[in-house]
């Protein structure tokens, strides 16, 4: 970090600044020119609140040289992190184990929302047959309208658990409330949705557990903000984070969001955490899910999370972006061509 000091300052003010910085275990070097003075800081500057420094009387401007995230930073952890997702709450014989990151390509599929026991059991078997490694399904739904279907809540989580016991697929579901963590005991991968990416109290609590977290990028958040949210969870001790690019809001109206494909290689340059892509929420249009999935795989994503519904036309949520089980199976088949071309393991459908 570099601090540019104002042209005139009193020695006493400067000494106070130095004392504060040295108290944070930072080494300081002062370079004094004719017109201005620059203070270079060496050490872990991630502990500094840049706005606090800017507010100091004698400070003209501040520039970060190093990124403000540490635990998530590839500089301090050069190898890819591989996240193990276990089918928790299953008998030993049923236990499934999925790895995300480090050369694996993992597909997660299922409906936007759990709508009934029959619906989730049916779709779970179908996405498994097509090659999905995990089952998604929202039980607590963040809906724009309070009058829209809000999810089956705890009952939805129970149905998901039943689907896991039937298929062996680990399950993914979204948490919205910090007081619900215990309800998610049988959920294998807890999703933090786009709208909660900066719910810092929730992130801090998720840092205290050791369950993997699927952290989705916010609708209007930068990559650095996404990484800082991962940092919130990691600094609490939970290092099991999977990042998800799910489209950001732009001026474009033909699609629900704009899929930021460039985020895949860029995030992977800055962090060792796996990056998966959600082409369903990114586009909002089912026919765009396949081309964007192929593009995401080609751009180096570690996996996909895709909405698949038994009967998209009658889905209670996000039907327009949901694939039929047949379209999903077809997509997995064409993904294999890309995976082969980039040297990743092909997905083997579990049919039969
Ligand atoms: C979802 O996965 O169903 C969802 C609501 O996603 P997002 O938070 O990305 O909008
Ligand atoms: Mn959805």
Tab-separated table of C-alpha atoms and ligand atoms in Angstrom:
chain	number	residue	atom	x	y	z
A	1	UNK	CA	0.000	0.000	0.000
A	2	UNK	CA	1.219	3.482	-0.799
A	3	UNK	CA	0.082	6.583	1.095
A	4	UNK	CA	0.640	9.989	-0.508
A	5	UNK	CA	0.888	12.649	2.177
A	6	UNK	CA	-0.330	16.224	1.883
A	7	UNK	CA	2.249	18.850	1.039
A	8	UNK	CA	2.258	20.326	4.525
A	9	UNK	CA	1.842	18.399	7.738
A	10	UNK	CA	2.991	18.658	11.307
A	11	UNK	CA	5.593	16.228	12.643
A	12	UNK	CA	3.235	15.294	15.483
A	13	UNK	CA	0.522	14.190	13.012
A	14	UNK	CA	3.067	12.183	11.041
A	15	UNK	CA	4.368	10.472	14.202
A	16	UNK	CA	0.817	9.493	15.162
A	17	UNK	CA	0.253	7.948	11.738
A	18	UNK	CA	3.533	5.994	11.950
A	19	UNK	CA	2.718	4.770	15.445
A	20	UNK	CA	-0.684	3.511	14.298
A	21	UNK	CA	0.751	1.732	11.241
A	22	UNK	CA	3.587	0.158	13.186
A	23	UNK	CA	1.045	-1.035	15.741
A	24	UNK	CA	-0.492	-3.016	12.882
A	25	UNK	CA	2.885	-4.735	12.324
A	26	UNK	CA	3.554	-2.885	9.095
A	27	UNK	CA	6.988	-1.671	8.019
A	28	UNK	CA	7.022	1.881	6.686
A	29	UNK	CA	9.384	3.670	4.313
A	30	UNK	CA	9.161	7.412	3.776
A	31	UNK	CA	10.230	8.917	0.449
A	32	UNK	CA	10.334	12.740	0.598
A	33	UNK	CA	10.351	14.777	-2.578
A	34	UNK	CA	10.291	18.546	-3.082
A	35	UNK	CA	6.537	18.665	-3.625
A	36	UNK	CA	5.229	15.653	-1.802
A	37	UNK	CA	6.024	12.752	0.491
A	38	UNK	CA	5.127	9.141	-0.032
A	39	UNK	CA	4.848	6.477	2.641
A	40	UNK	CA	5.268	2.880	1.485
A	41	UNK	CA	3.806	0.106	3.653
A	42	UNK	CA	5.074	-3.449	3.697
A	43	UNK	CA	3.353	-6.316	5.477
A	44	UNK	CA	-0.185	-7.600	5.695
A	45	UNK	CA	-2.122	-4.543	4.585
A	46	UNK	CA	-5.346	-6.544	4.257
A	47	UNK	CA	-6.028	-5.580	7.889
A	48	UNK	CA	-6.239	-1.894	6.953
A	49	UNK	CA	-9.531	-0.166	6.275
A	50	UNK	CA	-8.572	2.038	3.330
A	51	UNK	CA	-11.375	4.534	4.077
A	52	UNK	CA	-9.965	5.086	7.565
A	53	UNK	CA	-6.575	5.980	6.079
A	54	UNK	CA	-8.169	8.339	3.547
A	55	UNK	CA	-9.937	10.133	6.394
A	56	UNK	CA	-6.640	10.997	8.163
A	57	UNK	CA	-5.904	14.746	7.972
A	58	UNK	CA	-2.445	14.537	6.475
A	59	UNK	CA	-3.285	11.903	3.846
A	60	UNK	CA	-3.745	13.068	0.255
A	61	UNK	CA	-4.515	9.674	-1.325
A	62	UNK	CA	-4.004	5.941	-0.816
A	63	UNK	CA	-3.347	3.121	-3.288
A	64	UNK	CA	-3.428	-0.567	-2.704
A	65	UNK	CA	-0.659	-2.493	-4.419
A	66	UNK	CA	-1.701	-5.860	-3.058
A	67	UNK	CA	-5.153	-7.346	-3.283
A	68	UNK	CA	-7.201	-6.969	-0.089
A	69	UNK	CA	-8.021	-10.693	0.127
A	70	UNK	CA	-5.551	-13.156	1.529
A	71	UNK	CA	-7.090	-16.548	2.294
A	72	UNK	CA	-8.716	-16.691	-1.154
A	73	UNK	CA	-5.634	-15.331	-2.946
A	74	UNK	CA	-3.764	-17.596	-5.346
A	75	UNK	CA	-0.521	-15.767	-4.499
A	76	UNK	CA	-0.488	-17.401	-1.067
A	77	UNK	CA	-1.960	-20.708	-2.198
A	78	UNK	CA	-0.774	-21.439	-5.744
A	79	UNK	CA	-2.452	-24.833	-6.146
A	80	UNK	CA	-6.107	-25.275	-7.038
A	81	UNK	CA	-8.303	-26.032	-4.063
A	82	UNK	CA	-10.376	-29.168	-4.491
A	83	UNK	CA	-13.602	-29.174	-2.487
A	84	UNK	CA	-14.902	-32.515	-1.257
A	85	UNK	CA	-18.664	-32.689	-1.015
A	86	UNK	CA	-19.953	-35.642	0.977
A	87	UNK	CA	-23.449	-37.013	0.995
A	88	UNK	CA	-23.939	-36.287	4.697
A	89	UNK	CA	-26.649	-38.062	6.646
A	90	UNK	CA	-26.490	-41.178	4.455
A	91	UNK	CA	-25.703	-44.717	5.516
A	92	UNK	CA	-22.109	-45.706	4.815
A	93	UNK	CA	-23.157	-47.907	1.908
A	94	UNK	CA	-25.018	-45.033	0.268
A	95	UNK	CA	-22.348	-42.405	0.797
A	96	UNK	CA	-21.488	-40.512	-2.308
A	97	UNK	CA	-18.515	-38.281	-2.647
A	98	UNK	CA	-18.057	-35.520	-5.206
A	99	UNK	CA	-14.988	-33.394	-5.853
A	100	UNK	CA	-15.148	-29.885	-7.274
A	101	UNK	CA	-12.071	-28.143	-8.682
A	102	UNK	CA	-8.563	-29.236	-9.620
A	103	UNK	CA	-9.264	-30.687	-13.054
A	104	UNK	CA	-12.675	-32.197	-12.248
A	105	UNK	CA	-15.752	-30.980	-14.101
A	106	UNK	CA	-18.856	-31.277	-11.946
A	107	UNK	CA	-22.433	-30.849	-13.071
A	108	UNK	CA	-25.117	-29.959	-10.545
A	109	UNK	CA	-28.721	-30.050	-11.753
A	110	UNK	CA	-32.273	-29.906	-10.495
A	111	UNK	CA	-35.270	-27.624	-10.303
A	112	UNK	CA	-35.222	-24.015	-9.192
A	113	UNK	CA	-37.514	-25.005	-6.313
A	114	UNK	CA	-38.600	-28.175	-4.610
A	115	UNK	CA	-42.330	-28.204	-5.409
A	116	UNK	CA	-43.471	-31.583	-4.048
A	117	UNK	CA	-42.075	-34.916	-2.897
A	118	UNK	CA	-43.007	-36.610	-6.184
A	119	UNK	CA	-41.512	-33.817	-8.281
A	120	UNK	CA	-38.110	-33.854	-6.596
A	121	UNK	CA	-37.850	-37.668	-6.469
A	122	UNK	CA	-38.704	-37.875	-10.182
A	123	UNK	CA	-36.297	-35.162	-11.324
A	124	UNK	CA	-33.503	-36.430	-9.028
A	125	UNK	CA	-33.539	-39.827	-10.739
A	126	UNK	CA	-33.608	-38.197	-14.173
A	127	UNK	CA	-30.711	-35.789	-13.644
A	128	UNK	CA	-28.686	-38.592	-12.088
A	129	UNK	CA	-29.302	-40.802	-15.122
A	130	UNK	CA	-28.147	-37.978	-17.385
A	131	UNK	CA	-24.849	-37.563	-15.506
A	132	UNK	CA	-25.466	-34.938	-12.825
A	133	UNK	CA	-23.163	-35.413	-9.830
A	134	UNK	CA	-25.361	-33.467	-7.412
A	135	UNK	CA	-28.988	-32.419	-7.019
A	136	UNK	CA	-30.046	-28.781	-6.591
A	137	UNK	CA	-33.406	-27.531	-5.328
A	138	UNK	CA	-34.475	-24.395	-3.489
A	139	UNK	CA	-36.511	-24.789	-0.314
A	140	UNK	CA	-36.279	-21.171	0.865
A	141	UNK	CA	-36.726	-19.006	-2.222
A	142	UNK	CA	-35.671	-15.375	-2.627
A	143	UNK	CA	-38.532	-14.037	-4.772
A	144	UNK	CA	-38.931	-10.454	-5.952
A	145	UNK	CA	-42.650	-10.563	-5.153
A	146	UNK	CA	-43.914	-11.533	-1.699
A	147	UNK	CA	-46.946	-13.049	-3.470
A	148	UNK	CA	-44.845	-15.485	-5.539
A	149	UNK	CA	-44.164	-19.076	-4.397
A	150	UNK	CA	-41.735	-18.798	-1.482
A	151	UNK	CA	-40.635	-22.445	-1.400
A	152	UNK	CA	-41.688	-25.394	0.777
A	153	UNK	CA	-39.143	-24.355	3.419
A	154	UNK	CA	-38.288	-27.137	5.939
A	155	UNK	CA	-40.580	-29.587	4.154
A	156	UNK	CA	-38.661	-28.877	0.941
A	157	UNK	CA	-35.391	-29.717	2.712
A	158	UNK	CA	-36.915	-32.995	3.928
A	159	UNK	CA	-37.985	-33.950	0.395
A	160	UNK	CA	-34.513	-33.110	-0.882
A	161	UNK	CA	-32.989	-35.343	1.789
A	162	UNK	CA	-35.310	-38.136	0.726
A	163	UNK	CA	-34.195	-37.664	-2.889
A	164	UNK	CA	-30.597	-37.891	-1.708
A	165	UNK	CA	-31.317	-41.154	0.103
A	166	UNK	CA	-32.967	-42.571	-3.041
A	167	UNK	CA	-30.307	-41.509	-5.529
A	168	UNK	CA	-27.147	-41.041	-3.460
A	169	UNK	CA	-26.721	-37.576	-5.017
A	170	UNK	CA	-25.407	-34.952	-2.571
A	171	UNK	CA	-27.806	-31.987	-2.350
A	172	UNK	CA	-27.452	-28.224	-2.793
A	173	UNK	CA	-29.929	-25.694	-1.397
A	174	UNK	CA	-29.982	-21.976	-0.699
A	175	UNK	CA	-29.838	-20.492	2.787
A	176	UNK	CA	-31.277	-17.022	3.356
A	177	UNK	CA	-31.432	-16.699	7.109
A	178	UNK	CA	-28.540	-16.864	9.547
A	179	UNK	CA	-30.848	-18.620	12.039
A	180	UNK	CA	-31.491	-21.487	9.624
A	181	UNK	CA	-28.006	-23.039	9.627
A	182	UNK	CA	-29.120	-26.001	11.766
A	183	UNK	CA	-31.978	-26.743	9.374
A	184	UNK	CA	-29.315	-27.345	6.714
A	185	UNK	CA	-27.627	-30.220	8.591
A	186	UNK	CA	-28.426	-32.703	5.825
A	187	UNK	CA	-27.654	-30.305	2.981
A	188	UNK	CA	-24.225	-31.128	1.553
A	189	UNK	CA	-23.445	-27.852	-0.202
A	190	UNK	CA	-25.050	-24.688	1.146
A	191	UNK	CA	-25.775	-22.059	-1.486
A	192	UNK	CA	-25.489	-18.366	-0.707
A	193	UNK	CA	-27.569	-16.749	-3.427
A	194	UNK	CA	-26.767	-13.636	-5.407
A	195	UNK	CA	-28.993	-11.485	-3.205
A	196	UNK	CA	-27.139	-12.533	-0.066
A	197	UNK	CA	-23.582	-12.366	-1.361
A	198	UNK	CA	-22.990	-9.367	0.888
A	199	UNK	CA	-25.064	-10.479	3.862
A	200	UNK	CA	-21.972	-10.257	6.017
A	201	UNK	CA	-23.540	-11.593	9.213
A	202	UNK	CA	-24.638	-14.705	7.305
A	203	UNK	CA	-21.159	-15.047	5.753
A	204	UNK	CA	-19.508	-14.787	9.179
A	205	UNK	CA	-21.720	-17.537	10.602
A	206	UNK	CA	-21.006	-19.775	7.597
A	207	UNK	CA	-17.321	-19.233	8.375
A	208	UNK	CA	-17.849	-21.043	11.683
A	209	UNK	CA	-19.037	-24.310	10.117
A	210	UNK	CA	-17.036	-26.645	7.921
A	211	UNK	CA	-19.634	-27.441	5.295
A	212	UNK	CA	-18.884	-26.445	1.666
A	213	UNK	CA	-20.472	-23.190	0.518
A	214	UNK	CA	-21.513	-22.294	-3.026
A	215	UNK	CA	-21.111	-18.526	-3.101
A	216	UNK	CA	-22.920	-16.856	-5.988
A	217	UNK	CA	-21.834	-13.518	-7.414
A	218	UNK	CA	-24.249	-10.689	-6.628
A	219	UNK	CA	-26.346	-9.082	-9.341
A	220	UNK	CA	-24.234	-5.930	-9.309
A	221	UNK	CA	-21.003	-7.047	-7.689
A	222	UNK	CA	-17.448	-6.927	-8.949
A	223	UNK	CA	-15.153	-9.930	-8.951
A	224	UNK	CA	-13.165	-8.343	-6.145
A	225	UNK	CA	-16.317	-7.991	-4.045
A	226	UNK	CA	-17.111	-11.664	-4.666
A	227	UNK	CA	-13.606	-12.590	-3.523
A	228	UNK	CA	-13.961	-10.383	-0.442
A	229	UNK	CA	-17.196	-12.215	0.422
A	230	UNK	CA	-15.341	-15.522	0.096
A	231	UNK	CA	-12.705	-13.986	2.362
A	232	UNK	CA	-15.364	-13.273	5.022
A	233	UNK	CA	-16.231	-16.983	5.178
A	234	UNK	CA	-12.631	-18.170	4.936
A	235	UNK	CA	-11.316	-15.803	7.583
A	236	UNK	CA	-13.775	-17.433	10.005
A	237	UNK	CA	-12.141	-20.814	9.349
A	238	UNK	CA	-14.308	-22.386	6.636
A	239	UNK	CA	-12.073	-22.778	3.592
A	240	UNK	CA	-14.560	-24.840	1.573
A	241	UNK	CA	-15.806	-22.252	-0.881
A	242	UNK	CA	-16.928	-22.690	-4.473
A	243	UNK	CA	-17.506	-19.471	-6.412
A	244	UNK	CA	-20.363	-19.180	-8.888
A	245	UNK	CA	-20.665	-16.779	-11.816
A	246	UNK	CA	-24.422	-16.437	-12.463
A	247	UNK	CA	-24.604	-13.363	-14.643
A	248	UNK	CA	-24.606	-9.720	-13.681
A	249	UNK	CA	-27.174	-7.044	-14.347
A	250	UNK	CA	-26.373	-4.824	-17.316
A	251	UNK	CA	-28.365	-2.533	-19.633
A	252	UNK	CA	-29.217	-5.545	-21.843
A	253	UNK	CA	-32.858	-6.610	-21.730
A	254	UNK	CA	-32.911	-9.550	-24.168
A	255	UNK	CA	-31.422	-11.761	-21.464
A	256	UNK	CA	-32.256	-11.907	-17.726
A	257	UNK	CA	-28.632	-11.134	-16.848
A	258	UNK	CA	-25.361	-10.950	-18.767
A	259	UNK	CA	-23.112	-13.960	-18.312
A	260	UNK	CA	-19.624	-12.686	-17.558
A	261	UNK	CA	-17.579	-15.454	-19.146
A	262	UNK	CA	-14.384	-13.479	-18.665
A	263	UNK	CA	-14.884	-13.875	-14.911
A	264	UNK	CA	-13.979	-17.568	-15.186
A	265	UNK	CA	-10.311	-17.279	-16.240
A	266	UNK	CA	-9.861	-14.018	-14.316
A	267	UNK	CA	-11.203	-15.370	-11.031
A	268	UNK	CA	-9.098	-18.469	-11.470
A	269	UNK	CA	-6.024	-16.284	-11.923
A	270	UNK	CA	-6.736	-14.390	-8.692
A	271	UNK	CA	-7.933	-17.273	-6.536
A	272	UNK	CA	-7.311	-20.980	-5.976
A	273	UNK	CA	-11.013	-21.592	-5.308
A	274	UNK	CA	-13.106	-23.525	-7.858
A	275	UNK	CA	-15.395	-21.511	-10.136
A	276	UNK	CA	-18.660	-22.914	-11.447
A	277	UNK	CA	-21.144	-21.264	-13.793
A	278	UNK	CA	-24.931	-21.008	-13.605
A	279	UNK	CA	-26.068	-20.501	-17.211
A	280	UNK	CA	-29.758	-20.695	-16.198
A	281	UNK	CA	-29.959	-17.531	-14.083
A	282	UNK	CA	-27.307	-15.899	-16.267
A	283	UNK	CA	-29.533	-15.975	-19.337
A	284	UNK	CA	-33.087	-16.666	-18.143
A	285	UNK	CA	-33.764	-18.433	-21.454
A	286	UNK	CA	-33.652	-22.224	-21.734
A	287	UNK	CA	-32.335	-22.298	-25.307
A	288	UNK	CA	-29.271	-20.277	-24.255
A	289	UNK	CA	-28.341	-22.705	-21.489
A	290	UNK	CA	-26.589	-25.182	-23.760
A	291	UNK	CA	-24.390	-22.727	-25.722
A	292	UNK	CA	-23.433	-20.890	-22.514
A	293	UNK	CA	-22.651	-24.169	-20.748
A	294	UNK	CA	-20.329	-25.197	-23.557
A	295	UNK	CA	-18.700	-21.770	-23.546
A	296	UNK	CA	-18.223	-21.910	-19.764
A	297	UNK	CA	-16.587	-25.333	-19.980
A	298	UNK	CA	-14.312	-24.116	-22.762
A	299	UNK	CA	-13.376	-21.032	-20.724
A	300	UNK	CA	-12.129	-23.261	-17.892
A	301	UNK	CA	-15.044	-23.471	-15.452
A	302	UNK	CA	-14.871	-26.254	-12.853
A	303	UNK	CA	-18.512	-27.134	-13.323
A	304	UNK	CA	-22.054	-25.996	-13.940
A	305	UNK	CA	-25.224	-25.590	-11.918
A	306	UNK	CA	-28.229	-25.950	-14.203
A	307	UNK	CA	-31.970	-25.730	-13.622
A	308	UNK	CA	-33.815	-28.804	-14.892
A	309	UNK	CA	-37.559	-29.266	-14.375
A	310	UNK	CA	-39.874	-32.225	-14.977
A	311	UNK	CA	-42.323	-29.923	-16.784
A	312	UNK	CA	-40.808	-26.449	-17.314
A	313	UNK	CA	-44.055	-24.953	-18.649
A	314	UNK	CA	-45.697	-25.561	-15.272
A	315	UNK	CA	-42.758	-24.821	-12.979
A	316	UNK	CA	-43.584	-22.693	-9.925
A	317	UNK	CA	-40.378	-20.746	-10.414
A	318	UNK	CA	-37.967	-20.051	-13.309
A	319	UNK	CA	-39.667	-22.315	-15.876
A	320	UNK	CA	-38.505	-20.185	-18.816
A	321	UNK	CA	-34.869	-20.937	-18.069
A	322	UNK	CA	-35.342	-24.576	-17.061
A	323	UNK	CA	-34.320	-27.478	-19.274
A	324	UNK	CA	-36.378	-30.621	-19.715
A	325	UNK	CA	-34.591	-33.787	-18.537
A	326	UNK	CA	-34.130	-34.750	-22.201
A	327	UNK	CA	-32.539	-31.409	-23.120
A	328	UNK	CA	-30.294	-31.742	-20.063
A	329	UNK	CA	-29.158	-35.229	-21.104
A	330	UNK	CA	-28.429	-33.902	-24.566
A	331	UNK	CA	-26.417	-31.016	-23.119
A	332	UNK	CA	-24.285	-33.369	-20.996
A	333	UNK	CA	-23.559	-35.402	-24.137
A	334	UNK	CA	-22.299	-32.356	-26.018
A	335	UNK	CA	-20.293	-31.108	-23.025
A	336	UNK	CA	-18.164	-34.217	-23.283
A	337	UNK	CA	-16.784	-33.085	-26.656
A	338	UNK	CA	-15.489	-29.865	-25.057
A	339	UNK	CA	-14.177	-31.648	-21.950
A	340	UNK	CA	-12.250	-34.036	-24.155
A	341	UNK	CA	-10.796	-31.158	-26.190
A	342	UNK	CA	-9.532	-29.376	-23.059
A	343	UNK	CA	-8.225	-32.565	-21.451
A	344	UNK	CA	-10.818	-32.998	-18.690
A	345	UNK	CA	-12.535	-36.212	-17.685
A	346	UNK	CA	-15.765	-36.903	-19.541
A	347	UNK	CA	-19.070	-37.178	-17.685
A	348	UNK	CA	-20.436	-40.709	-17.667
A	349	UNK	CA	-24.242	-40.843	-17.597
A	350	UNK	CA	-25.444	-43.386	-15.032
A	351	UNK	CA	-28.248	-44.769	-17.230
A	352	UNK	CA	-29.330	-48.344	-16.694
B	1	LIG	C1	-31.289	-20.020	-7.523
B	1	LIG	O1	-30.231	-20.657	-7.633
B	1	LIG	O2	-32.429	-20.521	-7.643
B	1	LIG	C2	-31.185	-18.552	-7.344
B	1	LIG	C3	-32.180	-17.853	-6.819
B	1	LIG	O3	-30.010	-18.077	-7.797
B	1	LIG	P1	-29.392	-16.592	-7.761
B	1	LIG	O4	-29.141	-16.312	-6.319
B	1	LIG	O5	-28.156	-16.720	-8.584
B	1	LIG	O6	-30.413	-15.664	-8.365
B	2	LIG	MN1	-34.005	-20.225	-10.014
